[in-house]
PDB file of N, CA and C in Angstrom:
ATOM      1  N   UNK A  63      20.545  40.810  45.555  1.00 76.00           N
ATOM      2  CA  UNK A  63      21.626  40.555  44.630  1.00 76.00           C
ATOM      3  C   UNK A  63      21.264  39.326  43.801  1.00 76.00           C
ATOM      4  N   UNK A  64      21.568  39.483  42.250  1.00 83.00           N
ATOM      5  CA  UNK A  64      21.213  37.904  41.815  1.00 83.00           C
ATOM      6  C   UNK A  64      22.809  37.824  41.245  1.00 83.00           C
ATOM      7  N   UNK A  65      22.546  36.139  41.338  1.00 86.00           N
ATOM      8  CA  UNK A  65      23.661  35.629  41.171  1.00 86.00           C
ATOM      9  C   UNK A  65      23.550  34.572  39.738  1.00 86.00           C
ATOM     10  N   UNK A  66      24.574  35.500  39.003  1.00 86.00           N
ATOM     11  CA  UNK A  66      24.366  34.361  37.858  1.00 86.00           C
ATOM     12  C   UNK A  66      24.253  32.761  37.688  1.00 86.00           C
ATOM     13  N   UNK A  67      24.171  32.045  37.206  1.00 88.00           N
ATOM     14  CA  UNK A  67      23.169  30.737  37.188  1.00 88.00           C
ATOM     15  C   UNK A  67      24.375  29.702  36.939  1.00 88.00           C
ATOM     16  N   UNK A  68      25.760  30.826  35.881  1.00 87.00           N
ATOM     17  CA  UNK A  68      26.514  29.645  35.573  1.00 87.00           C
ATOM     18  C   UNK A  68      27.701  29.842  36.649  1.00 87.00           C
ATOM     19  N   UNK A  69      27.411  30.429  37.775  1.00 88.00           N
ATOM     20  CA  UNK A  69      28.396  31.131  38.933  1.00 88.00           C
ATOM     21  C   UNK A  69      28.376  29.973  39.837  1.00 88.00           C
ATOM     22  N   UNK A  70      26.414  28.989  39.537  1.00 89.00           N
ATOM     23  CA  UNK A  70      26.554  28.014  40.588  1.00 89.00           C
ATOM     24  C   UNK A  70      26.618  26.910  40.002  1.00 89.00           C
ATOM     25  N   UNK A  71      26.431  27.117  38.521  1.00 90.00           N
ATOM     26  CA  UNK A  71      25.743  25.160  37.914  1.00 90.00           C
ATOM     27  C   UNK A  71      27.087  24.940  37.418  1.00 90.00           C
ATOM     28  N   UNK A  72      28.422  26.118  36.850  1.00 88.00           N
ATOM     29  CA  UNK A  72      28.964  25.407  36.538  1.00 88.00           C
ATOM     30  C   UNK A  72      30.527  25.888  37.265  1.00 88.00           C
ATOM     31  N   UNK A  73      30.710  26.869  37.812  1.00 87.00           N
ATOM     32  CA  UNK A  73      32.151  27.431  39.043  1.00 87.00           C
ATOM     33  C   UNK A  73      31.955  26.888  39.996  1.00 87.00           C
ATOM     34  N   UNK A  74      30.685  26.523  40.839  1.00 89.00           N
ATOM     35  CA  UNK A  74      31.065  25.266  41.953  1.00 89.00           C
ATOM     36  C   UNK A  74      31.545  24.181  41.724  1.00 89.00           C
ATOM     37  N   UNK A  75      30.560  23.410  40.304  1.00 90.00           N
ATOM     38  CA  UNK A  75      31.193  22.227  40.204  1.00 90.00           C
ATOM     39  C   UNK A  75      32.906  21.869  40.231  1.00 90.00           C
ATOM     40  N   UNK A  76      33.105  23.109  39.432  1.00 85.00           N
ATOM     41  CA  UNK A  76      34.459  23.210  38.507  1.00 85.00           C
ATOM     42  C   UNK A  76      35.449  23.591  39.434  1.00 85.00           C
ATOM     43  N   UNK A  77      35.137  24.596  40.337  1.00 86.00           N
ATOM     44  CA  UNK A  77      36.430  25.331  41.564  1.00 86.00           C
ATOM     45  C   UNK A  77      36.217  23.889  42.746  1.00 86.00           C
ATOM     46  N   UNK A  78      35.072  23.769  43.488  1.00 87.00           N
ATOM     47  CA  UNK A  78      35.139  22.846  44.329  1.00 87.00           C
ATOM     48  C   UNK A  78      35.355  21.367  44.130  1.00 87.00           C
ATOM     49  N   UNK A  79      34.624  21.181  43.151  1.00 80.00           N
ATOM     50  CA  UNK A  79      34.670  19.511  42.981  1.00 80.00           C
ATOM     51  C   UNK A  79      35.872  18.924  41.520  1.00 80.00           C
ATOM     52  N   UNK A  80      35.950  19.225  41.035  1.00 80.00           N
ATOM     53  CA  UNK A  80      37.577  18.972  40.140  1.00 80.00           C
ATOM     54  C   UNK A  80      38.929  19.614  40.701  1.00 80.00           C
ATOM     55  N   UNK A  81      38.898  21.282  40.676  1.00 82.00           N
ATOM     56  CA  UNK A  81      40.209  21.870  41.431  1.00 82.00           C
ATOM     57  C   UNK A  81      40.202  21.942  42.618  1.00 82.00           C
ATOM     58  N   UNK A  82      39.209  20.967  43.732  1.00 87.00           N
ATOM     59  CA  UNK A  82      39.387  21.267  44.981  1.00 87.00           C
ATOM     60  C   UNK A  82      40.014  21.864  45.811  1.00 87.00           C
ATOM     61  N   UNK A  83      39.202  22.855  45.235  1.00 91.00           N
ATOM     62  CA  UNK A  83      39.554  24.539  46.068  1.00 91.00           C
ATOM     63  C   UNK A  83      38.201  25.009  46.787  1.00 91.00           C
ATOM     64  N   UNK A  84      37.918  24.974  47.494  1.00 94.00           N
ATOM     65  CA  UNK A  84      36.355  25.900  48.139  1.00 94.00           C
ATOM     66  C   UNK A  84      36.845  26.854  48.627  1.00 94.00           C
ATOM     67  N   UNK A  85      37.751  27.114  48.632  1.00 96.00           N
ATOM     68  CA  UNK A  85      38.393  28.520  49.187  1.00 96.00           C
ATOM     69  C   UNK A  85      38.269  29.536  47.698  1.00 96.00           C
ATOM     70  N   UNK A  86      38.828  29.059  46.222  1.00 95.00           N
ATOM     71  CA  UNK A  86      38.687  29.856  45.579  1.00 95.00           C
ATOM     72  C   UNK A  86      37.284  30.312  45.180  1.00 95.00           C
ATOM     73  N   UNK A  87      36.620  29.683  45.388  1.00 95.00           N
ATOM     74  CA  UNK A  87      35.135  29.674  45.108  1.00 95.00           C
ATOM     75  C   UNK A  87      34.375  30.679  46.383  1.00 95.00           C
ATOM     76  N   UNK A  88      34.453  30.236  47.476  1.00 96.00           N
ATOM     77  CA  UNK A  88      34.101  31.528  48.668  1.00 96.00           C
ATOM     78  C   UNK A  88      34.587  32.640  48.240  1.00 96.00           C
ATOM     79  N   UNK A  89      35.495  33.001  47.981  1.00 96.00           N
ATOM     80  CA  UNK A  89      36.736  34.338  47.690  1.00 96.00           C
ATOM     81  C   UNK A  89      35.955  34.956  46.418  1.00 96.00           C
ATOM     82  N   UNK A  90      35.585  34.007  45.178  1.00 95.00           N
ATOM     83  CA  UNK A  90      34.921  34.791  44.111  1.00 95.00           C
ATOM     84  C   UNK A  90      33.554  35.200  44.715  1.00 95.00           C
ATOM     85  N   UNK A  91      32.996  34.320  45.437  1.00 95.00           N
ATOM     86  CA  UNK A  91      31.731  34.808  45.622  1.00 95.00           C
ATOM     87  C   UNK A  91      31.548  36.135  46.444  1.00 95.00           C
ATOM     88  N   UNK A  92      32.509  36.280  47.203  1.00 96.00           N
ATOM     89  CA  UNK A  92      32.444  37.264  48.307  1.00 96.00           C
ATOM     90  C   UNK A  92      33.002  38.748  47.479  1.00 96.00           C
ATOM     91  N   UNK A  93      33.714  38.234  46.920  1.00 96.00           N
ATOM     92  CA  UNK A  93      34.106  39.577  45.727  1.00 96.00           C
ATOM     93  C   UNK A  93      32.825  39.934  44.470  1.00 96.00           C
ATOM     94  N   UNK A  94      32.342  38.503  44.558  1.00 93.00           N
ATOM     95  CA  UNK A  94      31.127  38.798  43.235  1.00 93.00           C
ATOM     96  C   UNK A  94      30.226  39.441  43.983  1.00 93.00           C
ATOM     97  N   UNK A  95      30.015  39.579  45.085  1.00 93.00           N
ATOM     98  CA  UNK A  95      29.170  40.600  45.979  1.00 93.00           C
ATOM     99  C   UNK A  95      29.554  42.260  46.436  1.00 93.00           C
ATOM    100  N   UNK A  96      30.830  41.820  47.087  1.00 92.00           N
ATOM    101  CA  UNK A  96      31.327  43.459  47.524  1.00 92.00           C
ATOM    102  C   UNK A  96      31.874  44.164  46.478  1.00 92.00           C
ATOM    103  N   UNK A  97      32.174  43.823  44.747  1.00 89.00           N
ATOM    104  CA  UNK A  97      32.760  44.297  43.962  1.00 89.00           C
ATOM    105  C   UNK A  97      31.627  44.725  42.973  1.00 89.00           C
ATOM    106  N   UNK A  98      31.135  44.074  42.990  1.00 76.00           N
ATOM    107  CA  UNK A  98      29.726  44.048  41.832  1.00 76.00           C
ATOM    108  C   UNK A  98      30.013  44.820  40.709  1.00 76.00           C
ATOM    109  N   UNK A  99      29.818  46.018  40.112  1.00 77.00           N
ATOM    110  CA  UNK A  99      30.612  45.942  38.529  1.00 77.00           C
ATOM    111  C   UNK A  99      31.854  47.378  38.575  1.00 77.00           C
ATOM    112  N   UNK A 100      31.844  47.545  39.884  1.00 85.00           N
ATOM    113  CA  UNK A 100      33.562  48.344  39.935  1.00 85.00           C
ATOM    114  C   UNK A 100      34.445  47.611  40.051  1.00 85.00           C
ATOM    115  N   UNK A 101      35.274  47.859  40.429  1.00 88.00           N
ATOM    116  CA  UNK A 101      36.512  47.765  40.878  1.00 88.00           C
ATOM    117  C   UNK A 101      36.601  48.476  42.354  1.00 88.00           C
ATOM    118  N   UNK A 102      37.157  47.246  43.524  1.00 91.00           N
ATOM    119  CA  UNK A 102      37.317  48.102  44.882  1.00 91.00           C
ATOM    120  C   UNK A 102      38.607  47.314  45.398  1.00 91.00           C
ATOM    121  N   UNK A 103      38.546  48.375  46.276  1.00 94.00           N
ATOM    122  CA  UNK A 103      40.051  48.170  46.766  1.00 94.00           C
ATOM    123  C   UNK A 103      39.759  47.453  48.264  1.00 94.00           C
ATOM    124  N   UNK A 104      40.608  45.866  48.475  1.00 95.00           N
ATOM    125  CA  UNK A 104      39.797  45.433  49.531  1.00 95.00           C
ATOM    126  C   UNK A 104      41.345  44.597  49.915  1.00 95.00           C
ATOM    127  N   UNK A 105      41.773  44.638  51.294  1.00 95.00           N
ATOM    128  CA  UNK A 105      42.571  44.224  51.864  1.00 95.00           C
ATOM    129  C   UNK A 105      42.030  42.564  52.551  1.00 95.00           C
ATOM    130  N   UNK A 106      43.586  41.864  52.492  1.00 94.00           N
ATOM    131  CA  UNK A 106      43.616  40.064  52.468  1.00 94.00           C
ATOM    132  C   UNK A 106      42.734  40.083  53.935  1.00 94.00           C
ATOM    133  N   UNK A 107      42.744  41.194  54.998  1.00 96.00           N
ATOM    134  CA  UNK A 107      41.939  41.078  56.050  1.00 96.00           C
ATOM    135  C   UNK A 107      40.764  41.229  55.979  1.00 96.00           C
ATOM    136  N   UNK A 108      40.079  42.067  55.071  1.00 96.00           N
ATOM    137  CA  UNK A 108      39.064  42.298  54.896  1.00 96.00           C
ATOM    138  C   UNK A 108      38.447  40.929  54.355  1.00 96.00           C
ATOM    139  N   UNK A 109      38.810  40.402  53.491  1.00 97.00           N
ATOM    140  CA  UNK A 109      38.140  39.402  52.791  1.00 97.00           C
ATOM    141  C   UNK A 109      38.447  38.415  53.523  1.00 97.00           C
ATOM    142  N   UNK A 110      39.222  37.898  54.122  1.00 97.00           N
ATOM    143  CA  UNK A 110      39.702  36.926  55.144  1.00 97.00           C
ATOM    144  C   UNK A 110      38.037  36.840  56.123  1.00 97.00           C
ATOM    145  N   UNK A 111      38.155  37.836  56.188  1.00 97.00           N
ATOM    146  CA  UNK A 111      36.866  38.055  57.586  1.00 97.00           C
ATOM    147  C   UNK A 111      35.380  37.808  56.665  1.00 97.00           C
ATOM    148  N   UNK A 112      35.467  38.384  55.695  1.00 96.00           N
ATOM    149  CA  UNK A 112      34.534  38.046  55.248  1.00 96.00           C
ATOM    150  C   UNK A 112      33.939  36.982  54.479  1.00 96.00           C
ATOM    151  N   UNK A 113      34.984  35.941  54.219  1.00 96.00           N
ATOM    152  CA  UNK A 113      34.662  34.851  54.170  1.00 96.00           C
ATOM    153  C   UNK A 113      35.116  33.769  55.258  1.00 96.00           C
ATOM    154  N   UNK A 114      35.713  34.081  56.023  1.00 97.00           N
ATOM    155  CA  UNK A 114      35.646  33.584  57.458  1.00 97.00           C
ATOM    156  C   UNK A 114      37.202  32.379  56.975  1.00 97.00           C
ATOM    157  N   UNK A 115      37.890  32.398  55.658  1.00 97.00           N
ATOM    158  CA  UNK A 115      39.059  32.086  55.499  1.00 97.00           C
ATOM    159  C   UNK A 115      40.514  32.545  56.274  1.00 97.00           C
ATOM    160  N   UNK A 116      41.461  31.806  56.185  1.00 97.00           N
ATOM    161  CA  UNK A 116      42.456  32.079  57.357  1.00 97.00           C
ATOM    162  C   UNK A 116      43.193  33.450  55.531  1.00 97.00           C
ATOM    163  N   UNK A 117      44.260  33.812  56.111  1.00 96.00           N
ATOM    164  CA  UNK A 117      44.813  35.302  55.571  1.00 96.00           C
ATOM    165  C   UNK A 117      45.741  34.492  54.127  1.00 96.00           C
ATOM    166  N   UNK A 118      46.220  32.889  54.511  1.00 97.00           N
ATOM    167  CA  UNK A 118      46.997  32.519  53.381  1.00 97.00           C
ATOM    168  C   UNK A 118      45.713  31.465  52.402  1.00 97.00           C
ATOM    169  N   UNK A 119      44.881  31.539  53.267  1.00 97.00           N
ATOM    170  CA  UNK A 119      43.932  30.583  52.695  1.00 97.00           C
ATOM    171  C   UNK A 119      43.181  31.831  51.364  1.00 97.00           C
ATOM    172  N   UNK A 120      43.060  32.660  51.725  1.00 97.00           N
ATOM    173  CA  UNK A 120      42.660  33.971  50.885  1.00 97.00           C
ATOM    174  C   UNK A 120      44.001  33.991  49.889  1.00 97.00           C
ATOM    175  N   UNK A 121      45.126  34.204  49.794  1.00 95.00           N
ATOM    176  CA  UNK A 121      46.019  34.287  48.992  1.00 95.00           C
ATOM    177  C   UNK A 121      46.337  33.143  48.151  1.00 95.00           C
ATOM    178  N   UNK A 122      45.554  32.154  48.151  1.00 96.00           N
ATOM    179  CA  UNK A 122      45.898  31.099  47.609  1.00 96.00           C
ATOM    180  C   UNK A 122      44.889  31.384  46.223  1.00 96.00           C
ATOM    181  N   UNK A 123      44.045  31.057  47.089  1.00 97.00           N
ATOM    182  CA  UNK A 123      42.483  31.366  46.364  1.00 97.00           C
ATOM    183  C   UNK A 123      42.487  32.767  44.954  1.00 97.00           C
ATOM    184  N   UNK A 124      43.335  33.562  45.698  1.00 96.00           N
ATOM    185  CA  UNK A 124      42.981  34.921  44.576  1.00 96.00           C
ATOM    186  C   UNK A 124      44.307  34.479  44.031  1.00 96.00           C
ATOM    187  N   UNK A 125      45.326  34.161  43.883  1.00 95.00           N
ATOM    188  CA  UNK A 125      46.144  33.932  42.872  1.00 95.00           C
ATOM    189  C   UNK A 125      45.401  32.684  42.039  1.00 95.00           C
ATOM    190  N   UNK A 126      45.172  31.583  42.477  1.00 95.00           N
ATOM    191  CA  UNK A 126      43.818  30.775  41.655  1.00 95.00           C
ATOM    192  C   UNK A 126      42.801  31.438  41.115  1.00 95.00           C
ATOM    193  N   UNK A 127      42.103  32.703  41.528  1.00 95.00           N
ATOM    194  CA  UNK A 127      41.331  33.004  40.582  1.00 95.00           C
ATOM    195  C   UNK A 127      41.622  33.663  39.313  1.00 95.00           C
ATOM    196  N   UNK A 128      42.743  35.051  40.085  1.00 95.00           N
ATOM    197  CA  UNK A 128      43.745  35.240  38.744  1.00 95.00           C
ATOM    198  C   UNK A 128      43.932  34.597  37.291  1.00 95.00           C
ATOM    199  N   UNK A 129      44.966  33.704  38.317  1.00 94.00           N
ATOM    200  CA  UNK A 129      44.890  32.630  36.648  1.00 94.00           C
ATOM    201  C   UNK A 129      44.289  32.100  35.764  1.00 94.00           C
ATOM    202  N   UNK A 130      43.072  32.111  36.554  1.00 93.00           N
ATOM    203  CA  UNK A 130      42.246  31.629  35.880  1.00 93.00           C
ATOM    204  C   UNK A 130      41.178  32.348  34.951  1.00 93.00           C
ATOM    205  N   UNK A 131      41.544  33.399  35.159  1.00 93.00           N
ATOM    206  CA  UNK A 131      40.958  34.964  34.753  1.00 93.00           C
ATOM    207  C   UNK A 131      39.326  35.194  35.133  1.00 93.00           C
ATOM    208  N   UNK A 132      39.542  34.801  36.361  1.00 94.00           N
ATOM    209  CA  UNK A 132      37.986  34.830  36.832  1.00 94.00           C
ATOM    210  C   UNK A 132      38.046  36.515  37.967  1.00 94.00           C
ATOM    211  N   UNK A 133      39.294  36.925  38.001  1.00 95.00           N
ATOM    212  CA  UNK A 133      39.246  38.038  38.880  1.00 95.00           C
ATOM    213  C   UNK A 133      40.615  39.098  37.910  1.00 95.00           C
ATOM    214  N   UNK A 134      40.449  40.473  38.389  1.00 94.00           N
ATOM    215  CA  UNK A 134      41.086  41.241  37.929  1.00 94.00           C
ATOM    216  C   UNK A 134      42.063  41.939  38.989  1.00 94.00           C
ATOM    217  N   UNK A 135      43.475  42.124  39.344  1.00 94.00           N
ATOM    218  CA  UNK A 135      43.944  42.411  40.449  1.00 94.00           C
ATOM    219  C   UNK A 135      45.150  43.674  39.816  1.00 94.00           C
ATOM    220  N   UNK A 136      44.710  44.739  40.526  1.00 94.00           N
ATOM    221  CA  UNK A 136      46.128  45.830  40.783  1.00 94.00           C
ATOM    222  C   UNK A 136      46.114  46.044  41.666  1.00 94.00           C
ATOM    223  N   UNK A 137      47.858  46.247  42.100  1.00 90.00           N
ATOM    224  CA  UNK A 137      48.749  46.686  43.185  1.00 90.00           C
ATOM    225  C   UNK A 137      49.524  48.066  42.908  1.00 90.00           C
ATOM    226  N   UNK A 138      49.703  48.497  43.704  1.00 90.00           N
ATOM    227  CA  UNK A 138      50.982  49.772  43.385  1.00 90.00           C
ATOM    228  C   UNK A 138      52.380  49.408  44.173  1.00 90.00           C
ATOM    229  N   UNK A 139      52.459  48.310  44.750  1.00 88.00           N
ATOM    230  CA  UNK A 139      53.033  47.441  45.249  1.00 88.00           C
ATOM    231  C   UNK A 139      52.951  45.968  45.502  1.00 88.00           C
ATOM    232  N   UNK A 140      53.977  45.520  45.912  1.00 83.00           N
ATOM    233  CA  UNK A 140      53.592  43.953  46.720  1.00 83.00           C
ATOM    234  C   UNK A 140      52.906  43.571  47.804  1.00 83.00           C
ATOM    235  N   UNK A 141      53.061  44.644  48.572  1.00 84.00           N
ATOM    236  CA  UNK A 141      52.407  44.653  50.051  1.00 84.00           C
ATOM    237  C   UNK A 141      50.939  45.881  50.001  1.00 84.00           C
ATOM    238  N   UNK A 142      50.664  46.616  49.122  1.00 88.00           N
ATOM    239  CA  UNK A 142      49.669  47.432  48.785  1.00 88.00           C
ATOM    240  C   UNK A 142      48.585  46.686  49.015  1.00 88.00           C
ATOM    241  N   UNK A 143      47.499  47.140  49.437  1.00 93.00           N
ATOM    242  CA  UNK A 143      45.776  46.838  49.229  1.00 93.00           C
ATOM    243  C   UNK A 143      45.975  46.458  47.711  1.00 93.00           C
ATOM    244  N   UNK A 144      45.038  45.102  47.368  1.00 92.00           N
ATOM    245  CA  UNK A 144      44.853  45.183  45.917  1.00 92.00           C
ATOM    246  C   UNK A 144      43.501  45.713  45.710  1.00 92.00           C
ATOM    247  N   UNK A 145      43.140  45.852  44.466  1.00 95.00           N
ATOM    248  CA  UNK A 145      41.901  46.772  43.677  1.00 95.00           C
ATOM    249  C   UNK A 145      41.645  45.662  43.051  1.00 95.00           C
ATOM    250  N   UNK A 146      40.236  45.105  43.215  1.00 96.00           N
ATOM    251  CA  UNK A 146      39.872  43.541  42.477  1.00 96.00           C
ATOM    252  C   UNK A 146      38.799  43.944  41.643  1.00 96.00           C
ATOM    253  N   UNK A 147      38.605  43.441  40.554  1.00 95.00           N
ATOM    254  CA  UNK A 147      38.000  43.400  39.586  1.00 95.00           C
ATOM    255  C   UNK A 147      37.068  42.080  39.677  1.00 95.00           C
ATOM    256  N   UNK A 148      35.833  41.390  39.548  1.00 93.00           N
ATOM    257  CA  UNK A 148      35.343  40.486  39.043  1.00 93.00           C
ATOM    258  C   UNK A 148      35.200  39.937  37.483  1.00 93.00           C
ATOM    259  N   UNK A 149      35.669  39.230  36.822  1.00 92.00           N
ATOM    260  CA  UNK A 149      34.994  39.243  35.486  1.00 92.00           C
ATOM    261  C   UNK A 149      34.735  37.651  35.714  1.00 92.00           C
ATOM    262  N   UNK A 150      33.725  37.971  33.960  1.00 89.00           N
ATOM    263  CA  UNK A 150      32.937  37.119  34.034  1.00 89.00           C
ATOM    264  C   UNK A 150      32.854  36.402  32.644  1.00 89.00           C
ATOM    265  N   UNK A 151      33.845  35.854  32.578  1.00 84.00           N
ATOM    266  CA  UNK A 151      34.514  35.381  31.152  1.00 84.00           C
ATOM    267  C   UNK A 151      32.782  34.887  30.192  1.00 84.00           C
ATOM    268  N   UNK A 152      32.308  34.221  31.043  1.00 86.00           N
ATOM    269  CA  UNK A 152      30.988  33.372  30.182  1.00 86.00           C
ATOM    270  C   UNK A 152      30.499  34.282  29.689  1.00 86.00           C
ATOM    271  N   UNK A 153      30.511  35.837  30.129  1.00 81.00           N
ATOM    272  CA  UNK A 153      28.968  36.513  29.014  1.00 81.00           C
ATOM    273  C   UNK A 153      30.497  36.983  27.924  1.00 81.00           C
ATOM    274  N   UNK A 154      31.150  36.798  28.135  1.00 77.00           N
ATOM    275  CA  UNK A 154      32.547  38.166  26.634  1.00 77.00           C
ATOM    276  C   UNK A 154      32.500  39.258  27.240  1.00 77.00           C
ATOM    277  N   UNK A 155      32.572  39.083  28.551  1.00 55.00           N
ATOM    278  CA  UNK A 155      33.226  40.366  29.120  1.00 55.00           C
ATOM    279  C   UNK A 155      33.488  40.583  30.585  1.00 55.00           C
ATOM    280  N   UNK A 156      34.099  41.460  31.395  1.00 51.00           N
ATOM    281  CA  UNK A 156      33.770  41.548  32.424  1.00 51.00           C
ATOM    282  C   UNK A 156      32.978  41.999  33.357  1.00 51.00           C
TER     283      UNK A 156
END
């Protein structure tokens, strides 16, 4: 897998060390891996485990990435599996 260049020189700096969040930053990365250019449908347990984050520590994180439009999220509910999207604002697109 390669990992884009400005994913580390400039979303670590920026998620961990100014918005001190390392949680939102694990959460993109782990989605910038299991999502890669679909869209999948991945439950707060699933990703919890897979970044070894607690279940609200994950919900924090993906509403932070949200906003920030670093991730793409549908529900068919509130309590539904969401369907996550990665984008990747730096190239003009996702």
């Amino acid at each position: 897998m390669e990992i884009d260049a400005y994913v580390i020189d400039v979303l670590l700096p920026d998620l961990v060390g100014h918005d001190r969040h390392p949680s939102a930053y694990l959460t993109y990365l782990y989605l910038y891996r299991q999502v890669a250019d679909e869209a999948a449908e991945l439950s707060l347990r699933q990703i919890a485990e897979g970044t070894g984050l607690s279940r609200r520590a994950v919900q924090g994180a993906l509403a932070r990435l949200e906003a920030r439009g670093l991730i793409g999220v549908e529900r068919d509910s509130i309590t539904s599996v969401g369907r996550y999207a990665v984008n990747r604002p730096w190239l003009g697109s996702r």
